Tab-separated table of C-alpha atoms and ligand atoms in Angstrom:
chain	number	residue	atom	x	y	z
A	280	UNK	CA	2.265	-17.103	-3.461
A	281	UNK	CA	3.386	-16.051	-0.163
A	282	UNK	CA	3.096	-19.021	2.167
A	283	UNK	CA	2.082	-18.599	6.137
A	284	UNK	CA	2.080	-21.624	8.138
A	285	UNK	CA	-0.991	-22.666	9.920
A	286	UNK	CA	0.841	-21.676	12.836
A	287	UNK	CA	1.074	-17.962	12.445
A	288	UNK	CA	-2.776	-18.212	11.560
A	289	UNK	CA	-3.581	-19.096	14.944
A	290	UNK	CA	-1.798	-16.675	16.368
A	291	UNK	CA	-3.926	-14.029	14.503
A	292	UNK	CA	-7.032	-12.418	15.752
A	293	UNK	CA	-10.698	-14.225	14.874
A	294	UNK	CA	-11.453	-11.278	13.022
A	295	UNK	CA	-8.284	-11.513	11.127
A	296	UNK	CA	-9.033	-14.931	10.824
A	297	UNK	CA	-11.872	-14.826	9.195
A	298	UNK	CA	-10.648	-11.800	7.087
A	299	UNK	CA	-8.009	-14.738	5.941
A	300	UNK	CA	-10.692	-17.078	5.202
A	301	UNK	CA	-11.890	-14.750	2.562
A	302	UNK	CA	-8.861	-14.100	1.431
A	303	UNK	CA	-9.054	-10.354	1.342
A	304	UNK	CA	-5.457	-10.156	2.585
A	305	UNK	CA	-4.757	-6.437	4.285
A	306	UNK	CA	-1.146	-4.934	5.184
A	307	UNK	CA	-1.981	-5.752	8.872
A	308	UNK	CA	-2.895	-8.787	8.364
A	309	UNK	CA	-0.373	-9.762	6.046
A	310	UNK	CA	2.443	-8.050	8.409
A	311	UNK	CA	0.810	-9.889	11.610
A	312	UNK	CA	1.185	-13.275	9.896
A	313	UNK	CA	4.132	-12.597	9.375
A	314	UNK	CA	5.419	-11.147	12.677
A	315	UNK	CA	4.492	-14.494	14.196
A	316	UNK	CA	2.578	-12.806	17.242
A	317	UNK	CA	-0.651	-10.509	17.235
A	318	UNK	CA	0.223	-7.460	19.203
A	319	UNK	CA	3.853	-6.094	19.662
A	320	UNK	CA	5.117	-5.981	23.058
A	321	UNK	CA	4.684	-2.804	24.808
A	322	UNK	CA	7.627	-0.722	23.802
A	323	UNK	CA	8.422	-1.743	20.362
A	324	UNK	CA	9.360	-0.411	17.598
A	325	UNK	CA	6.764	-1.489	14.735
A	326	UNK	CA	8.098	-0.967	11.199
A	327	UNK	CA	6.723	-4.020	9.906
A	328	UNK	CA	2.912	-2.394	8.201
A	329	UNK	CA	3.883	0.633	6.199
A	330	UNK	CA	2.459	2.826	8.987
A	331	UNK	CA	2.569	6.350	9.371
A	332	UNK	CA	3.560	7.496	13.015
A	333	UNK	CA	2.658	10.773	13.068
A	334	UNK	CA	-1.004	9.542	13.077
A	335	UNK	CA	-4.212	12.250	11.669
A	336	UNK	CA	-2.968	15.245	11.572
A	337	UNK	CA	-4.679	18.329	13.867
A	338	UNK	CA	-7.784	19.322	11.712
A	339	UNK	CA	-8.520	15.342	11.503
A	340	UNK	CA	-8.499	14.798	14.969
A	341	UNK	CA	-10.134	18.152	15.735
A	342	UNK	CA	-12.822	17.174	13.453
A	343	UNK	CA	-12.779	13.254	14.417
A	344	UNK	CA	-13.815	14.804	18.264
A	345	UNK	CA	-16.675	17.230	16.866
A	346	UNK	CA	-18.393	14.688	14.969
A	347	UNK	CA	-18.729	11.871	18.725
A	348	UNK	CA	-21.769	13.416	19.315
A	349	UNK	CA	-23.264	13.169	16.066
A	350	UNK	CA	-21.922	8.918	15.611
A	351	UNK	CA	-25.822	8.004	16.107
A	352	UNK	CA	-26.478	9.525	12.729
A	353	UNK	CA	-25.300	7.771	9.258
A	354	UNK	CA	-24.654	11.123	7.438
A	355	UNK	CA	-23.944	10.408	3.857
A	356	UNK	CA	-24.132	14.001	3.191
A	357	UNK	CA	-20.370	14.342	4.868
A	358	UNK	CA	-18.979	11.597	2.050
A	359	UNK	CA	-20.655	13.782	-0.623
A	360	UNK	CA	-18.781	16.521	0.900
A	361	UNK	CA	-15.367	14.706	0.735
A	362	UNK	CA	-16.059	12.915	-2.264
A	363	UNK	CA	-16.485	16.881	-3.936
A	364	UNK	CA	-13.438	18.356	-2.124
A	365	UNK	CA	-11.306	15.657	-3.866
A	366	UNK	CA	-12.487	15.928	-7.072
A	367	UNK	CA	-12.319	20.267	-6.441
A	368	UNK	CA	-8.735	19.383	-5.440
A	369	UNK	CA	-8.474	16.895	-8.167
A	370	UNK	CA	-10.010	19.090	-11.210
A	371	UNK	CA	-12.424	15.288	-11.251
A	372	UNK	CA	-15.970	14.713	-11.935
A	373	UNK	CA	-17.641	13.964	-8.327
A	374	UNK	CA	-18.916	10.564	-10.523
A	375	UNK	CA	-15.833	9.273	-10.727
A	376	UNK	CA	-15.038	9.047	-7.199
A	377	UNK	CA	-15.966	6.591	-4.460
A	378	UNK	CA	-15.183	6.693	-0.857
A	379	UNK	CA	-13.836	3.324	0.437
A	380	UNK	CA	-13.301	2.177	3.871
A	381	UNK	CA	-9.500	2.376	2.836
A	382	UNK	CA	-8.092	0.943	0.030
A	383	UNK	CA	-7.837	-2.785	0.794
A	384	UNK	CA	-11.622	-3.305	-0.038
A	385	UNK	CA	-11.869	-1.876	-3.665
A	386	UNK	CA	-8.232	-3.759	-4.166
A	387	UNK	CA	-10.026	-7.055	-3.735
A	388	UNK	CA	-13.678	-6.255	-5.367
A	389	UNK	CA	-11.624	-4.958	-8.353
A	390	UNK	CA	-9.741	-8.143	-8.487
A	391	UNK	CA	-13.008	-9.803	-8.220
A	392	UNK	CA	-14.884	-7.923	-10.905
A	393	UNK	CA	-12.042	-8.242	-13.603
A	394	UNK	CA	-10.157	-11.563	-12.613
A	395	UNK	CA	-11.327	-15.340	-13.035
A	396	UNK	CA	-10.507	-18.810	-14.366
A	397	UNK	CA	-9.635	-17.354	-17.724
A	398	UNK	CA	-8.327	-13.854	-16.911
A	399	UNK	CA	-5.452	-13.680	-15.371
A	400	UNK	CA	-4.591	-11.042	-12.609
A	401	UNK	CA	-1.067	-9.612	-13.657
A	402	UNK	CA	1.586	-8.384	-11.005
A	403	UNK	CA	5.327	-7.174	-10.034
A	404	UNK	CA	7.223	-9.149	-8.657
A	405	UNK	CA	8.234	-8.044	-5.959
A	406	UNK	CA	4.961	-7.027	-5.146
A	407	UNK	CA	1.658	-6.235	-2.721
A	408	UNK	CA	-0.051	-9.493	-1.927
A	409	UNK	CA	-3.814	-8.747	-1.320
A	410	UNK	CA	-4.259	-8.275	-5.296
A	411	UNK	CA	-2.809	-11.850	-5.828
A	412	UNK	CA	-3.963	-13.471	-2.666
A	413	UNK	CA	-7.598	-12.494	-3.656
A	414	UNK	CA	-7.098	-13.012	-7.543
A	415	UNK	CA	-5.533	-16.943	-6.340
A	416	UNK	CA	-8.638	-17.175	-4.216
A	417	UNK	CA	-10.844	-16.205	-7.419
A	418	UNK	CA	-9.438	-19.024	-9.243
A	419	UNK	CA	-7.454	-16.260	-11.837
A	420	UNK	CA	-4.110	-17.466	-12.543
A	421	UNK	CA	-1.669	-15.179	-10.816
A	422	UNK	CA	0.983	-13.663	-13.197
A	423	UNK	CA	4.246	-12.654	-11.331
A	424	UNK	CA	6.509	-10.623	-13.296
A	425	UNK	CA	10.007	-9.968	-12.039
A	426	UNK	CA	10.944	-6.212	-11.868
A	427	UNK	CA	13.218	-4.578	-13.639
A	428	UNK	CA	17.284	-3.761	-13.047
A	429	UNK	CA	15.956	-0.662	-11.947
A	430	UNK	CA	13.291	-1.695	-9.626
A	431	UNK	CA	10.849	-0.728	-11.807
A	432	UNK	CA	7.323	-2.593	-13.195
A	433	UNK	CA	8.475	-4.429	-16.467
A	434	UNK	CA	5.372	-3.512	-18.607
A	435	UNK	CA	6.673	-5.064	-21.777
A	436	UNK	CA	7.301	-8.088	-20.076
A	437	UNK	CA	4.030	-7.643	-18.394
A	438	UNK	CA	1.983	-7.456	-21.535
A	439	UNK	CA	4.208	-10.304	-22.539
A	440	UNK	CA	3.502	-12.903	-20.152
A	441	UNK	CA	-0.576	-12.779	-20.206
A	442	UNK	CA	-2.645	-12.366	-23.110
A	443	UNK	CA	-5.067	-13.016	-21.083
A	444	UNK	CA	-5.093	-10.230	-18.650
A	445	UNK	CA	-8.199	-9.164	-16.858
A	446	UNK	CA	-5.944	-6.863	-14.700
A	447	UNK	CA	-2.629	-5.534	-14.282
A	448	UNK	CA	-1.816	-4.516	-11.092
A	449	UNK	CA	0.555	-1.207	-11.253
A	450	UNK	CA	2.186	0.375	-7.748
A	451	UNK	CA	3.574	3.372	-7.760
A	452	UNK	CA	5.661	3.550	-5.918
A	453	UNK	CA	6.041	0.012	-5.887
A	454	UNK	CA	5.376	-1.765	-2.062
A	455	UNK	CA	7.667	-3.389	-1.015
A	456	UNK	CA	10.580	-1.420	-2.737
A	457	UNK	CA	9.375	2.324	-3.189
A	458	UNK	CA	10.568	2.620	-6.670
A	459	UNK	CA	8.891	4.125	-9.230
A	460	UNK	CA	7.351	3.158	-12.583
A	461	UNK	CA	8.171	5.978	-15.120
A	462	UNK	CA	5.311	7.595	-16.383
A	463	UNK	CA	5.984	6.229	-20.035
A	464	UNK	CA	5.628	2.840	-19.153
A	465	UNK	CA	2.305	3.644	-17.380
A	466	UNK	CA	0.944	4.961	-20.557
A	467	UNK	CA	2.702	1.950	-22.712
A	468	UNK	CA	1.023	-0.627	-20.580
A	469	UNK	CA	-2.405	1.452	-20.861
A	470	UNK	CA	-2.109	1.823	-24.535
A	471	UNK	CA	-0.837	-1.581	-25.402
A	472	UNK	CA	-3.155	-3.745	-22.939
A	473	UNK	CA	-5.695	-6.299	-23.965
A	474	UNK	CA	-8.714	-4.813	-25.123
A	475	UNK	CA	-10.802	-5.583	-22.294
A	476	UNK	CA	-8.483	-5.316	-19.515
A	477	UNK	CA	-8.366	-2.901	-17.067
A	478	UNK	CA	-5.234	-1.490	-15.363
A	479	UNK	CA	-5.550	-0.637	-11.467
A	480	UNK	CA	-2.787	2.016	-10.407
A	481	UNK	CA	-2.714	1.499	-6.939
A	482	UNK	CA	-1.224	5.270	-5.568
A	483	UNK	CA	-0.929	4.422	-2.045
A	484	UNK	CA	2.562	5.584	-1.634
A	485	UNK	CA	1.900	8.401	-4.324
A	486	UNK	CA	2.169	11.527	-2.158
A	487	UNK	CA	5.444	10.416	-0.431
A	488	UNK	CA	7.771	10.627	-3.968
A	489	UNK	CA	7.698	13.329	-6.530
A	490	UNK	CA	5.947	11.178	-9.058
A	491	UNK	CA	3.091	12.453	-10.757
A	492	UNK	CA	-0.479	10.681	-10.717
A	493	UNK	CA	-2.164	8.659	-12.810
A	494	UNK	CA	-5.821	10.635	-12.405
A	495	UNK	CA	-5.158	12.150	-16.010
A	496	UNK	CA	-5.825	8.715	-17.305
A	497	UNK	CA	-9.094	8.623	-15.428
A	498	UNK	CA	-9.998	11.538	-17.050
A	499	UNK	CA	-8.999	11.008	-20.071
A	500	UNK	CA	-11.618	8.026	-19.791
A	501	UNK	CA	-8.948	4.700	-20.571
A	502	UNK	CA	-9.375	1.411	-18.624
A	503	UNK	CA	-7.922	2.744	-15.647
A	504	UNK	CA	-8.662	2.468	-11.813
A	505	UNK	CA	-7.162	4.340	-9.750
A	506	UNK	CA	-6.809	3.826	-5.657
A	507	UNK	CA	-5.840	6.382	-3.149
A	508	UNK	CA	-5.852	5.690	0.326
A	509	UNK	CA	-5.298	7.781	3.571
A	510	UNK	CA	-3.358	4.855	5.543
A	511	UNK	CA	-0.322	6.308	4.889
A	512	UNK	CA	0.746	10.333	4.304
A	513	UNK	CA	-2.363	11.061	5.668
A	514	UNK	CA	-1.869	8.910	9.031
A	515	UNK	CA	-4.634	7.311	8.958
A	516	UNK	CA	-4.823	3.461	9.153
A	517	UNK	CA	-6.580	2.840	11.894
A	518	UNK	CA	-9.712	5.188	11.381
A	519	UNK	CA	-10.129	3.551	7.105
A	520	UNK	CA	-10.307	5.452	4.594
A	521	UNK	CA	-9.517	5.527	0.838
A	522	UNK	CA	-10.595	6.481	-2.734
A	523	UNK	CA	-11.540	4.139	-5.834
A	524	UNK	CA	-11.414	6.727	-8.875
A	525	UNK	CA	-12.513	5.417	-12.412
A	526	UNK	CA	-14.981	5.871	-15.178
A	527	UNK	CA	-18.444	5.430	-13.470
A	528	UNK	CA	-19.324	2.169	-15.250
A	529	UNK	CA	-15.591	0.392	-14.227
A	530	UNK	CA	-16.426	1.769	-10.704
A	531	UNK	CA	-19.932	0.105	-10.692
A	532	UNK	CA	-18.689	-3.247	-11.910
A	533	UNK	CA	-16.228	-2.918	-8.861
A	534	UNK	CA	-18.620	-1.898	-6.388
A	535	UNK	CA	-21.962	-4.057	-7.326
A	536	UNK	CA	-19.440	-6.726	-5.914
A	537	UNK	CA	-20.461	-6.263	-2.159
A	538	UNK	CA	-18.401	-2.475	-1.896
A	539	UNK	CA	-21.713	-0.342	-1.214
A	540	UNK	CA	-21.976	0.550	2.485
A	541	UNK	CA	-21.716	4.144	4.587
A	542	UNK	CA	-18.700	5.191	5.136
A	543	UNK	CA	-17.616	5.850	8.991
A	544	UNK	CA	-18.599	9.501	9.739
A	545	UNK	CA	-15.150	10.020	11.735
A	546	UNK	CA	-13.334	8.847	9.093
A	547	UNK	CA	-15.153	10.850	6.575
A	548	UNK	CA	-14.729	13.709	8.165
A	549	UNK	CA	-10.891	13.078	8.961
A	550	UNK	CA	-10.314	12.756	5.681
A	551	UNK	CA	-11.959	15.894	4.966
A	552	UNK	CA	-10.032	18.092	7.190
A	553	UNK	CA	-7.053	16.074	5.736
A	554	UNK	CA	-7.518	17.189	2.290
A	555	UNK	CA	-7.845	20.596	3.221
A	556	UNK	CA	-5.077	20.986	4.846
A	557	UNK	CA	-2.326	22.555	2.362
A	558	UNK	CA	0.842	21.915	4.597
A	559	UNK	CA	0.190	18.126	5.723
A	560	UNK	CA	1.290	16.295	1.978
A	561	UNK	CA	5.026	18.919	1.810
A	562	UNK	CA	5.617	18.471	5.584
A	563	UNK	CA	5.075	15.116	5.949
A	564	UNK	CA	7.095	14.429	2.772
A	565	UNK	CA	9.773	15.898	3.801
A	566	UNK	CA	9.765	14.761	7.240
A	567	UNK	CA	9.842	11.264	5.885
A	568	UNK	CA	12.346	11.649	3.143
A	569	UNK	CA	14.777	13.210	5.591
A	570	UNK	CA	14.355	10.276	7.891
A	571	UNK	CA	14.818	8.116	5.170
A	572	UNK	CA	18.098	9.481	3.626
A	573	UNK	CA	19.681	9.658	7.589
A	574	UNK	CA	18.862	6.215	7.172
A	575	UNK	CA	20.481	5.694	3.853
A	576	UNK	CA	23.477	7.470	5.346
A	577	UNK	CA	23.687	5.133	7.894
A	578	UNK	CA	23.544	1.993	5.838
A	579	UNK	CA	25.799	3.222	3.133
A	580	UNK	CA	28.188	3.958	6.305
A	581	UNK	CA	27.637	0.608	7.760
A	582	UNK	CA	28.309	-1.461	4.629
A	583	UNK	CA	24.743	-2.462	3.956
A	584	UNK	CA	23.153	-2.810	0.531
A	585	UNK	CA	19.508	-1.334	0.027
A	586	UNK	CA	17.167	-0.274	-2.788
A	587	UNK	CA	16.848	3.552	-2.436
A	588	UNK	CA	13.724	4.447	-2.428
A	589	UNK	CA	10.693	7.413	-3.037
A	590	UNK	CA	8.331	5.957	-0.629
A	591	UNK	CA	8.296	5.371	3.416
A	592	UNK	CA	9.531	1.861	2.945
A	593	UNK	CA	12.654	0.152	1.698
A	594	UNK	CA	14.264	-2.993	1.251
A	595	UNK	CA	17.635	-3.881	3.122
A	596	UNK	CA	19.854	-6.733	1.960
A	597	UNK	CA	20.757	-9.010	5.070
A	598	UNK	CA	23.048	-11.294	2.828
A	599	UNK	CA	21.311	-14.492	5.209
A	600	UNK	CA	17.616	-15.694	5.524
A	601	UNK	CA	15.579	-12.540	5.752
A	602	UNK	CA	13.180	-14.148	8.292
A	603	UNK	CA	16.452	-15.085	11.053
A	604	UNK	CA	17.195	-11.130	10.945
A	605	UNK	CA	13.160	-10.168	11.172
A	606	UNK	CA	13.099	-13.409	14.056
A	607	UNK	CA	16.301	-11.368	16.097
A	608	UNK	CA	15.070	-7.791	15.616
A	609	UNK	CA	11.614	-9.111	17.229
A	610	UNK	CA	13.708	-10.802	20.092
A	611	UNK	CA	15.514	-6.630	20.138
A	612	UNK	CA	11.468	-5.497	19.803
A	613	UNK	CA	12.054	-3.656	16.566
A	614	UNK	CA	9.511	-5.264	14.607
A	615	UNK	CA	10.675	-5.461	10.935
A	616	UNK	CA	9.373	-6.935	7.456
A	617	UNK	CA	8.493	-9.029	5.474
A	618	UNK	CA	9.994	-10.764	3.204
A	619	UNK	CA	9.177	-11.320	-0.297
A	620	UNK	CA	10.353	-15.065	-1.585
A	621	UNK	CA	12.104	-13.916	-5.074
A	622	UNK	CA	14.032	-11.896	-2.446
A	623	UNK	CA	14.607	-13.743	0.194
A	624	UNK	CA	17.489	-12.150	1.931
A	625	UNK	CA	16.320	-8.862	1.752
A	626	UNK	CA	14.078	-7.482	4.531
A	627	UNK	CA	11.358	-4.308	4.042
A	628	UNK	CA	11.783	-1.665	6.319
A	629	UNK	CA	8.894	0.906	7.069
A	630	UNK	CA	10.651	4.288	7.968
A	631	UNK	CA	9.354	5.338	11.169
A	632	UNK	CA	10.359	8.291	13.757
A	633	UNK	CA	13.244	9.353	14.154
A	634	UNK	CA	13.963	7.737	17.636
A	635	UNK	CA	12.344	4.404	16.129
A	636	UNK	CA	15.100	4.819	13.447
A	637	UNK	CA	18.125	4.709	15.723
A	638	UNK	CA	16.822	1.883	17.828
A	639	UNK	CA	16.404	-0.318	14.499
A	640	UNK	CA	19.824	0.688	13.483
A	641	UNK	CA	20.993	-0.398	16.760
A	642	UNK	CA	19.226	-3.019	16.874
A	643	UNK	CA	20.484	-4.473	13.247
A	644	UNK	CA	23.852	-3.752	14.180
A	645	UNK	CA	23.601	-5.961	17.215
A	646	UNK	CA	21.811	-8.877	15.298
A	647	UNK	CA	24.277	-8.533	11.762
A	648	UNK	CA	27.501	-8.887	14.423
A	649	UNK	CA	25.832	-11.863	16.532
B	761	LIG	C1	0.272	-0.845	-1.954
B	761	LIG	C2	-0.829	-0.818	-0.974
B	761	LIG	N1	-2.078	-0.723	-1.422
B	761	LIG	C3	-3.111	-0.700	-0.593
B	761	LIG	C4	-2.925	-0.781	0.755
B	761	LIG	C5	-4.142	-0.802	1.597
B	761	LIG	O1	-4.163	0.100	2.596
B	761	LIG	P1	-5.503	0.508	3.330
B	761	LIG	O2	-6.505	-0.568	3.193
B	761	LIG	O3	-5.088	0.774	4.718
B	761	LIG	O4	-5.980	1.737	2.608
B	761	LIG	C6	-1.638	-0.889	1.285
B	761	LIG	C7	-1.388	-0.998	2.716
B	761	LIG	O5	-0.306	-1.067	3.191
B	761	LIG	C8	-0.565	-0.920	0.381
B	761	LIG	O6	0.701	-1.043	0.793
């Protein structure tokens, strides 16, 4: 498991606190316990969360400010509305869709509902923490299997290394290193799981590579969960709001766990807009993967070694204690990280602006030579 000392804890927010106590671990949190501070400095460049810097796009903001006046009312009828223009989008049944504040929450409750003493909770390694922070918390033994030569999820050695699963916890692309899974493996792990296991494809990154879905397996009614979220190509972090997508009776066991509650009408409606929009997912794809490769120019240029990636983050290899480099960018306010422990000289890098990505390779440069 990831270890924070007590330390950074107190540094953190009471509502992040408590959020800790609970152990339902969110990228946030996870990269303000690790930043060692609670708010950035004014100024600084923050590529530590995975964040998307270009924020909601137009529609979602226009429709964000049309809905204030309306905030007194709890409007379920908008989710319905989202919850149908996804599954139009989608070609899914409206029942197997369920609006989430984000995609942290339905992480954890599905870790909950299919994890415990005697099924395990099954993960890359490298990998994202909240499944395995909440699945540790359940009292599930966490299984960490190493990725591949390719940065890929091993599902052989997956299957492999738990017998008894209760879930297997499937990125794609993977955070922290944006590589993908190939779609064969998907449907290997799927096909070959233990009976009553479920897999969770977590598809937060999905819309930033080229790599298709996994909402066919939903359909096609396997043991699948899939989670969307609109934290990142969508821009929307701050305002929560995300997508469980399963068969009906998988979501229910998910969501009798405490995951029933309105959904925030601005985020509802953000998301709306968002989905309608045809040119946001291309545009902000390729904004992002042209950032990216100037980036990848730049290291390859510079002599550094990193894990090219699909998504908007990517690990760099500092070749020294990844947390001295993330401790001298902060002092340089370029806020970068974290660091994963099988890796621990290599450093994850959200790609922001363009701007922010010249100060951080300024910035690295100056902290690399010192
Ligand atoms: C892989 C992955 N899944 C889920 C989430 C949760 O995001 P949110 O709760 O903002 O939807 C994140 C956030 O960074 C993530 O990286």
């Amino acid at each position: 498991m990831p270890r924070f000392s007590r330390r950074s804890f107190l540094h953190l927010s009471a509502a992040a606190s408590t959020a800790a106590a609970l152990r339902i671990m969110s990228e946030p949190l996870l990269a303000a316990a690790a930043r060692r501070r609670p708010v950035p400095a004014p100024g600084a460049v923050v590529i530590d969360a995975n964040e998307n810097p270009l924020g909601p796009c137009q529609p979602a903001r226009d429709a964000m400010a049309a809905i204030l006046p309306h905030g007194g009312r709890y409007s379920d009828n908008l989710t319905d509305e989202l919850v149908n223009t996804f599954a139009k989008l989608e070609a899914l049944n409206p029942d197997y869709i369920r609006a989430t504040v984000g995609s942290t929450p339905p992480l954890a409750l599905s870790t909950i509902a299919f994890t415990s003493p005697t099924k395990s909770y099954v993960t890359a390694d490298p990998g994202f923490e909240t499944g395995m922070m909440t699945a540790d918390h359940n009292g599930a033994r966490v299984v960490k299997v190493p990725l591949t030569k390719t940065y890929a999820h091993d599902v052989k050695a997956m299957l492999a290394a738990a017998s008894d699963a209760g879930l297997f916890y499937l990125c794609n692309p993977n955070n922290p290193t944006g590589t993908l899974t190939p779609r064969s493996d998907i449907e290997y792990l799927v096909e070959n799981k233990p009976k009553d296991s479920v897999v969770l494809i977590d598809e937060a990154y999905i819309h930033l590579s080229a790599a298709p879905s996994s909402l066919d397996l939903v359909k096609a009614g396997k043991d699948v969960i899939v989670l969307r979220t609109f934290s990142k190509v969508y821009g929307m972090a701050g305002i929560r709001c995300g997508f469980l997508i399963a068969r009906p009776d998988l979501a229910d066991k998910v969501l009798d766990r405490g995951g029933y509650n309105f959904m925030p009408v601005t985020a509802v409606v953000a998301a709306t807009a968002s989905l309608k929009d045809p040119t946001l997912v291309p545009e902000r794809r390729r904004i992002n993967a042209t950032i990216r490769q100037q980036t990848f120019d730049w290291l390859s240029h510079n002599g550094y070694s990193f894990i090219p990636s699909e998504s908007n983050c990517f690990m760099v290899d500092v070749k020294r204690p990844g947390q001295e480099i993330r401790d001298a960018m902060a002092k340089e306010n370029v806020m970068v990280g974290r660091i994963w422990p099988i890796m621990p000289t290599w450093v994850r890098i959200t790609v922001g602006t363009q701007e922010e990505m010249t100060k951080f390779q300024s910035a690295l440069q100056k902290v690399m030579k010192s």
